[in-house]
CSV table of C-alpha atoms in Angstrom, one decimal:
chain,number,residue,atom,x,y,z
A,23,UNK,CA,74.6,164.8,79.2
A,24,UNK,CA,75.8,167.0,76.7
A,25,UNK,CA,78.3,166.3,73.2
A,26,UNK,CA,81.0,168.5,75.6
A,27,UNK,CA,80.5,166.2,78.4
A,28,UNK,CA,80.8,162.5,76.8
A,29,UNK,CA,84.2,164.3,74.7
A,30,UNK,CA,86.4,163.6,78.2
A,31,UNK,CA,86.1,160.3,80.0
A,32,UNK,CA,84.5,160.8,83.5
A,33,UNK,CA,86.4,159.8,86.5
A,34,UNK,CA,84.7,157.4,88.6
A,35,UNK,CA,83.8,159.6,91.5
A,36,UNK,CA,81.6,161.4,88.8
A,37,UNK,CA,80.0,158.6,87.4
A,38,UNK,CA,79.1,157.2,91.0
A,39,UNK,CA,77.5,160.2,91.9
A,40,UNK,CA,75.4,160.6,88.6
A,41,UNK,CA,74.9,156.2,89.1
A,42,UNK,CA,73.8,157.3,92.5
A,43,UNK,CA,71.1,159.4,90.9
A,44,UNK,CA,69.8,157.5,88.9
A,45,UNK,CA,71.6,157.6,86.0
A,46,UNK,CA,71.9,154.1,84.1
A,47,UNK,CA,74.6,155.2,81.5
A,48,UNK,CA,76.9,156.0,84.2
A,49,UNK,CA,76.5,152.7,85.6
A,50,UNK,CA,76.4,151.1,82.8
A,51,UNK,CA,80.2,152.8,81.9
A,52,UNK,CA,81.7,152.0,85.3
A,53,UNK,CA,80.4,148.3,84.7
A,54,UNK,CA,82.8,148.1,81.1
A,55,UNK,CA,85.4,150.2,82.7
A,56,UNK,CA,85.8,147.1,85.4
A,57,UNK,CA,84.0,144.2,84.6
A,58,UNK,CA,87.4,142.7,82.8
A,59,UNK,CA,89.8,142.8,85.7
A,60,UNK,CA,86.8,142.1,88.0
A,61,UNK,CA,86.3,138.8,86.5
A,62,UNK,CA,90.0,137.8,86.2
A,63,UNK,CA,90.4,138.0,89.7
A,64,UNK,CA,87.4,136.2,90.2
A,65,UNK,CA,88.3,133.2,88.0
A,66,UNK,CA,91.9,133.3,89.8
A,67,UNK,CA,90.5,133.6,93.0
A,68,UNK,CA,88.0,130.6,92.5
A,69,UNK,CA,89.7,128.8,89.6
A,70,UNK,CA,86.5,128.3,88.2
A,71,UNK,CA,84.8,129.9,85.0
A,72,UNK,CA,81.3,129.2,86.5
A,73,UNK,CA,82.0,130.6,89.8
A,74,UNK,CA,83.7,133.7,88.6
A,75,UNK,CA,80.6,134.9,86.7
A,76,UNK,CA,78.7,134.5,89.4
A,77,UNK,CA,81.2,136.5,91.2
A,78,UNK,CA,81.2,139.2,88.5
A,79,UNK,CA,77.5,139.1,89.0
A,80,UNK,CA,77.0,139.4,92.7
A,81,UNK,CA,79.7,142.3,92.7
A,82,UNK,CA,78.1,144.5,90.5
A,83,UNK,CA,74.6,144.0,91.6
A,84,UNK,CA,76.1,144.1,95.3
A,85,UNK,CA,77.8,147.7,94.3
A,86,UNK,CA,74.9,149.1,92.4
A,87,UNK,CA,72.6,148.2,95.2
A,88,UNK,CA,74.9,149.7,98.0
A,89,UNK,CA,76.2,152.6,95.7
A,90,UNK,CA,74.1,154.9,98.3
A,91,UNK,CA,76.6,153.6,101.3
A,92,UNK,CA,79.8,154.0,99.1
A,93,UNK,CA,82.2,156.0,100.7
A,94,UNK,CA,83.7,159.3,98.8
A,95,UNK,CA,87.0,158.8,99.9
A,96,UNK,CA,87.8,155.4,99.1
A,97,UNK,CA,88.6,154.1,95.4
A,98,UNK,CA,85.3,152.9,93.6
A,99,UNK,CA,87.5,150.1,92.1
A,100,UNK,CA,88.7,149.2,95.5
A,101,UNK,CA,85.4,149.3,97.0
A,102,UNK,CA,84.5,146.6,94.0
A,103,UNK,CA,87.2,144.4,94.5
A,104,UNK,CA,86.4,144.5,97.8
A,105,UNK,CA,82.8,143.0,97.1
A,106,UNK,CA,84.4,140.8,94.7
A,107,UNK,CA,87.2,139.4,97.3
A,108,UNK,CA,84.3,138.7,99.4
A,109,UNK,CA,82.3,136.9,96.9
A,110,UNK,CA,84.9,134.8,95.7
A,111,UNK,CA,85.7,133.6,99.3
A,112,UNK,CA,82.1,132.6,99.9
A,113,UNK,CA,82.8,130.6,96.6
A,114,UNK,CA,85.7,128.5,97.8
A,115,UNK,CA,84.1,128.2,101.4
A,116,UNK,CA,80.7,127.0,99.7
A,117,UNK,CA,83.4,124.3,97.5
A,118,UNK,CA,85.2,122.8,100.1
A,119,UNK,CA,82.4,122.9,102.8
A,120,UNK,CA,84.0,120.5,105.2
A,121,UNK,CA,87.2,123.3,104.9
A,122,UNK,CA,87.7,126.6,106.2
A,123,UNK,CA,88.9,129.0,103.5
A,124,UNK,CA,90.1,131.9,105.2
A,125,UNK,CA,92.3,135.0,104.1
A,126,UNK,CA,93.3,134.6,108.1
A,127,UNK,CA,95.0,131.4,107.6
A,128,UNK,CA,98.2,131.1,108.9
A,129,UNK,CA,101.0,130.8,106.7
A,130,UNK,CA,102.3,127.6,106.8
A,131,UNK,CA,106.5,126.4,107.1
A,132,UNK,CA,107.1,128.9,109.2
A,133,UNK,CA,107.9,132.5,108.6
A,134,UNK,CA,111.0,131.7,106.4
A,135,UNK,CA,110.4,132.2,102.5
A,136,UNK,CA,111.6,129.3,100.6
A,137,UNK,CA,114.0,130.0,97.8
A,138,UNK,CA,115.4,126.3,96.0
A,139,UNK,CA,116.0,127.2,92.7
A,140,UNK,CA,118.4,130.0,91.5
A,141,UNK,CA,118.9,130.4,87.8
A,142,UNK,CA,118.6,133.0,85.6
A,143,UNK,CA,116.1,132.9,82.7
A,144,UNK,CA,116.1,132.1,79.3
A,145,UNK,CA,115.5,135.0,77.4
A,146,UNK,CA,112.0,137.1,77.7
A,147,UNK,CA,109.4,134.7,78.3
A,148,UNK,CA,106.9,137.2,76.7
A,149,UNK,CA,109.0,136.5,73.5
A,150,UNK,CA,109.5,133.0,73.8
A,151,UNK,CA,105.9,131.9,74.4
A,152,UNK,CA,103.1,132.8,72.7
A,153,UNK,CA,100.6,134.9,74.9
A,154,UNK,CA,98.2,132.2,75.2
A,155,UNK,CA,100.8,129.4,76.5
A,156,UNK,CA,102.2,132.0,78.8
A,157,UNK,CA,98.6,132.9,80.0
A,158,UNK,CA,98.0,129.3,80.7
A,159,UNK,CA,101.6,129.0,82.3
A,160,UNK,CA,100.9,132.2,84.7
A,161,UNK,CA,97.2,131.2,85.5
A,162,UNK,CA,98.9,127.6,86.5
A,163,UNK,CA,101.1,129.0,88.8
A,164,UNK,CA,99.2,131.4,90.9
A,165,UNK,CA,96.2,128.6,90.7
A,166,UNK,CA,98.9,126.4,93.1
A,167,UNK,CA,99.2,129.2,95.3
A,168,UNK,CA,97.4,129.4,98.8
A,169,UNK,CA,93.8,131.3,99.0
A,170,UNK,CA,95.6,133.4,101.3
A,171,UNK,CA,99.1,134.2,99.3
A,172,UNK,CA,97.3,134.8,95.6
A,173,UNK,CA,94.7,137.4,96.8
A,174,UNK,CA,97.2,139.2,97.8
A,175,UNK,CA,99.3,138.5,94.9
A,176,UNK,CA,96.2,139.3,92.8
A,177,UNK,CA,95.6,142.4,94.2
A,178,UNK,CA,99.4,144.2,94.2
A,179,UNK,CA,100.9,142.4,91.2
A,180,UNK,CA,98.1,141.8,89.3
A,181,UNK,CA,95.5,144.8,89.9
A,182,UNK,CA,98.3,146.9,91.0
A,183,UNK,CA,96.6,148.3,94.3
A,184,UNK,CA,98.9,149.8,96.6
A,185,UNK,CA,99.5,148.0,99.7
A,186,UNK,CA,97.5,150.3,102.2
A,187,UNK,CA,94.7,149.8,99.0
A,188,UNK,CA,95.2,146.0,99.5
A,189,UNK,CA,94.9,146.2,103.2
A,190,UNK,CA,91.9,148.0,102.8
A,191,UNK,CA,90.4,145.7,100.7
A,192,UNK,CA,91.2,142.4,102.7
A,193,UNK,CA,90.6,143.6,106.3
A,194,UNK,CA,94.7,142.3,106.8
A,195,UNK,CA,97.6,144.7,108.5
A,196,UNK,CA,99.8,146.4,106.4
A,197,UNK,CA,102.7,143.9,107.7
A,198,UNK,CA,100.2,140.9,106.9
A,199,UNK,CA,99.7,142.0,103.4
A,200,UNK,CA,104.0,142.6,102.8
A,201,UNK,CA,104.7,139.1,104.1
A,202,UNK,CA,101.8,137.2,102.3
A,203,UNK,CA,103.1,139.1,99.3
A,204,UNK,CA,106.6,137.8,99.5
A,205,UNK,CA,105.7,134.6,100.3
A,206,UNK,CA,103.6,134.8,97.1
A,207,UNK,CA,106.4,136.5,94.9
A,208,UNK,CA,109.0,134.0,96.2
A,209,UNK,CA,106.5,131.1,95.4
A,210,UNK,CA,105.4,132.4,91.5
A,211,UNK,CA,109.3,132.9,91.2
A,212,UNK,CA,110.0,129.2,91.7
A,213,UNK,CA,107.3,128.0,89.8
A,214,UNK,CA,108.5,130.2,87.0
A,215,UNK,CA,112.0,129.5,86.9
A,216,UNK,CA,111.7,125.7,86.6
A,217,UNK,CA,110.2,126.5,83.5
A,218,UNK,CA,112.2,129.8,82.3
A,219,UNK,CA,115.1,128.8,83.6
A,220,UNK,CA,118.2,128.1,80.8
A,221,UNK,CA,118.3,124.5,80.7
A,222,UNK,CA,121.6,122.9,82.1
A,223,UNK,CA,122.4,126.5,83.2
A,224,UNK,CA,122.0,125.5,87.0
A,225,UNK,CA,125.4,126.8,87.8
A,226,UNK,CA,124.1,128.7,90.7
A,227,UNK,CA,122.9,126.5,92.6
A,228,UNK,CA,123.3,125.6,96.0
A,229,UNK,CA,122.3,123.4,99.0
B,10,UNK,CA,129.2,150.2,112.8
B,11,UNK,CA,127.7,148.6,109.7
B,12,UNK,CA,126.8,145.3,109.5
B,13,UNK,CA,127.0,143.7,106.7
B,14,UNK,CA,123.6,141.9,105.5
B,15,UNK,CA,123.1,138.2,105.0
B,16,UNK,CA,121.2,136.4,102.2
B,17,UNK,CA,118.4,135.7,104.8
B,18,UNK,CA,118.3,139.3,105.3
B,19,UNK,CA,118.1,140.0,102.0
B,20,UNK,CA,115.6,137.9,100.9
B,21,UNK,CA,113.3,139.5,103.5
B,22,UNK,CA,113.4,142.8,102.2
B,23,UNK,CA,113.4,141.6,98.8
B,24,UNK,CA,110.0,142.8,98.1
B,25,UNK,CA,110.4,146.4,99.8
B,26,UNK,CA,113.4,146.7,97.7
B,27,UNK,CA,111.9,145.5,94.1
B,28,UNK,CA,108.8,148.1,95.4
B,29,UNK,CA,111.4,150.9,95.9
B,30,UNK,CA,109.7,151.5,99.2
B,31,UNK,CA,112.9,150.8,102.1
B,32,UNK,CA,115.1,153.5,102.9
B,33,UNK,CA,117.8,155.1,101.5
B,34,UNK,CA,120.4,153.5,103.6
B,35,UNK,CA,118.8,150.1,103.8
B,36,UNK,CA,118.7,150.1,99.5
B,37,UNK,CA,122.2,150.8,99.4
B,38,UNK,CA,123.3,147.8,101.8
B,39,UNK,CA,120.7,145.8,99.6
B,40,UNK,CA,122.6,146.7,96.1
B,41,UNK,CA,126.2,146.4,97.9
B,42,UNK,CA,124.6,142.7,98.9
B,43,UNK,CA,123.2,142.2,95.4
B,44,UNK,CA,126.1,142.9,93.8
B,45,UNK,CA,128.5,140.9,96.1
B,46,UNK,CA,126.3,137.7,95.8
B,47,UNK,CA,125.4,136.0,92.9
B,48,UNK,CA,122.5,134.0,94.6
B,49,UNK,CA,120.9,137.0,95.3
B,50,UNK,CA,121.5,138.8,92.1
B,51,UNK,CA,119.6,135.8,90.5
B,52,UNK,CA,116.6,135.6,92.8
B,53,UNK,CA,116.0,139.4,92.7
B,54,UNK,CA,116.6,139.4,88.6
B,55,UNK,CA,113.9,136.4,88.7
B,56,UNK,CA,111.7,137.7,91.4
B,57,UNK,CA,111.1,141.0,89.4
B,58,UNK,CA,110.5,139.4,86.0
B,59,UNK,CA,107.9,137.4,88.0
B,60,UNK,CA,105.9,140.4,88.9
B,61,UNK,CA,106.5,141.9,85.2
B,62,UNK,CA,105.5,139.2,83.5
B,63,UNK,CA,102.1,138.7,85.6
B,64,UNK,CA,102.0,142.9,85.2
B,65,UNK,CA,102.4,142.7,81.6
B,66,UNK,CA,99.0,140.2,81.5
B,67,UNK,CA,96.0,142.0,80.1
B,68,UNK,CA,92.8,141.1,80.8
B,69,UNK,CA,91.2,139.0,78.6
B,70,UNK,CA,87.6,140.3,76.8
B,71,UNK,CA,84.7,138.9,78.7
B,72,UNK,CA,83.0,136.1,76.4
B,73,UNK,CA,80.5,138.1,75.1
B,74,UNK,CA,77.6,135.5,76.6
B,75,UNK,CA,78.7,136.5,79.8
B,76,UNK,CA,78.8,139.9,79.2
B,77,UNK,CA,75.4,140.2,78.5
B,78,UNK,CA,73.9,138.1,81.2
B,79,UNK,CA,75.8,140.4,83.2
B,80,UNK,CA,74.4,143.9,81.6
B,81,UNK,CA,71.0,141.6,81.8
B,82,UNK,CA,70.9,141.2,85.1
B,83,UNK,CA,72.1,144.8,85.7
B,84,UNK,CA,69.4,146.2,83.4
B,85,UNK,CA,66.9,144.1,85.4
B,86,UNK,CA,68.0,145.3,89.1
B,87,UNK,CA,67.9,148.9,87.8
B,88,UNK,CA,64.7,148.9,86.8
B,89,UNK,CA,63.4,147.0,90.2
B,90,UNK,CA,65.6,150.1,92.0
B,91,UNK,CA,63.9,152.9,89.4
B,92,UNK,CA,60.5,151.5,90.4
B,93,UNK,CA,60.0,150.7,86.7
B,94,UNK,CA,58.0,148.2,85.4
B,95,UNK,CA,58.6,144.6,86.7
B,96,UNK,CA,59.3,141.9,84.6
């Protein structure tokens, strides 16, 4: 690799192919381009710090060892989460053996998404907490959340995939990723809102 | 004929509408809605500082032990794959 080369940042189909032939550095780049968001959704997925490395882990090695069946057309990052997904599933399945955890499972109360409290919020929550009592406060909330509703979550709201990208990624329909997701949004919102909410400012509220 | 939509209506093309991906005349029944009911304005002005506050989240730096058990164990599969020298 030349001085001219490493002045623009490669895309990933790029480094893939080099990877692909051999070449460590471009490996090595796609690794720290990822390896942050890979292991967030890991430790969301499994809600475990242990777990999640293991995930990171097993999803590189898993890529690097299967970069030769990659396919050109679909997102590198995709392709990783994909692994990753998968990983962390095995994680929660190994946990609670006697349980199936399942991104098939139904979603449970029906098809109606529950809405109970309506209030708006006080202020910007980004201002009024400090980043690491809001990161604890988010990470709560989507750790309460169903297997099934915070991958999906994770993967449009947090990784910002698109929803034919999350799809992809979880083997669901289109129409089973947009309900899961609102169920999910609807879910977060309520969680959120009992503690955003501007207290004694319930004036909206109804039945 | 229009018909006019309910909150239960609403609510279930909340996330199409906060994703900007419904149709032109199903968006404008959504705002006339959103604007005619309070209930709704709330849950779609809470529903999309959910996802912007969860967007707004960077991810944290890997601890740095982690980090390089991780490069470790990627050195270490590369060099089985390159047919280098096994440890």
């Amino acid at each position: 690799m030349d001085a001219a080369e490493t002045s623009l940042p490669m895309d990933d189909v790029a480094l893939v192919e080099r990877a692909r032939q051999g070449d460590a550095a471009s490996f090595s780049e796609l690794v720290s381009r990822y390896d942050r968001k890979i292991y967030r959704l890991a430790r969301h997925i499994t809600n475990s710090d242990e777990d999640a490395e293991d995930v990171l882990q097993e999803a590189f090695l898993k890529a690097y060892e299967h970069l030769d069946g990659f396919q050109g057309n679909a997102k590198f990052y995709t392709w990783l989460v994909r692994i990753a997904v998968n990983e962390s599933l095995m994680k929660l399945r190994k946990r609670k053996s006697d349980r199936t955890v399942s991104l098939d499972e139904p979603a449970e109360n029906g098809d109606e998404p529950m809405v109970r409290e309506i209030a708006v919020w006080d202020g910007n929550p980004e201002q009024q907490y400090s980043s690491d009592e809001l990161r604890a406060i988010l990470d709560k909330a989507i750790a309460n959340l169903k297997p099934a509703f915070r991958t999906v979550f994770l993967l449009r709201d947090v990784e910002e995939l698109s929803t034919e990208e999350t799809a992809a990624a979880l083997d669901l329909s289109v129409p089973a990723v947009k309900s899961r997701l609102l169920r999910a949004r609807l879910e977060l919102r309520e969680r959120l809102t009992r503690i955003f909410k501007k207290k004694g400012d319930d004036v909206f509220a109804y039945l | 004929m229009t018909f006019l939509l309910t909150c239960k209506d609403f609510l279930h093309e909340l996330s199409d509408y906060l994703d900007g991906t419904c149709d032109p005349e199903l968006r404008s029944k959504l705002e006339k809605h959103i604007n005619e009911c309070p209930n709704c304005w709330v849950i779609c002005d809470t529903s999309n500082k959910t996802i912007q506050v969860y967007r707004g989240m960077d991810p944290q730096p890997i601890p740095q032990e982690i980090h390089d058990r991780l490069m470790g164990a990627i050195q270490k599969k590369m060099a089985g794959k390159c047919g280098g020298s096994s440890a």
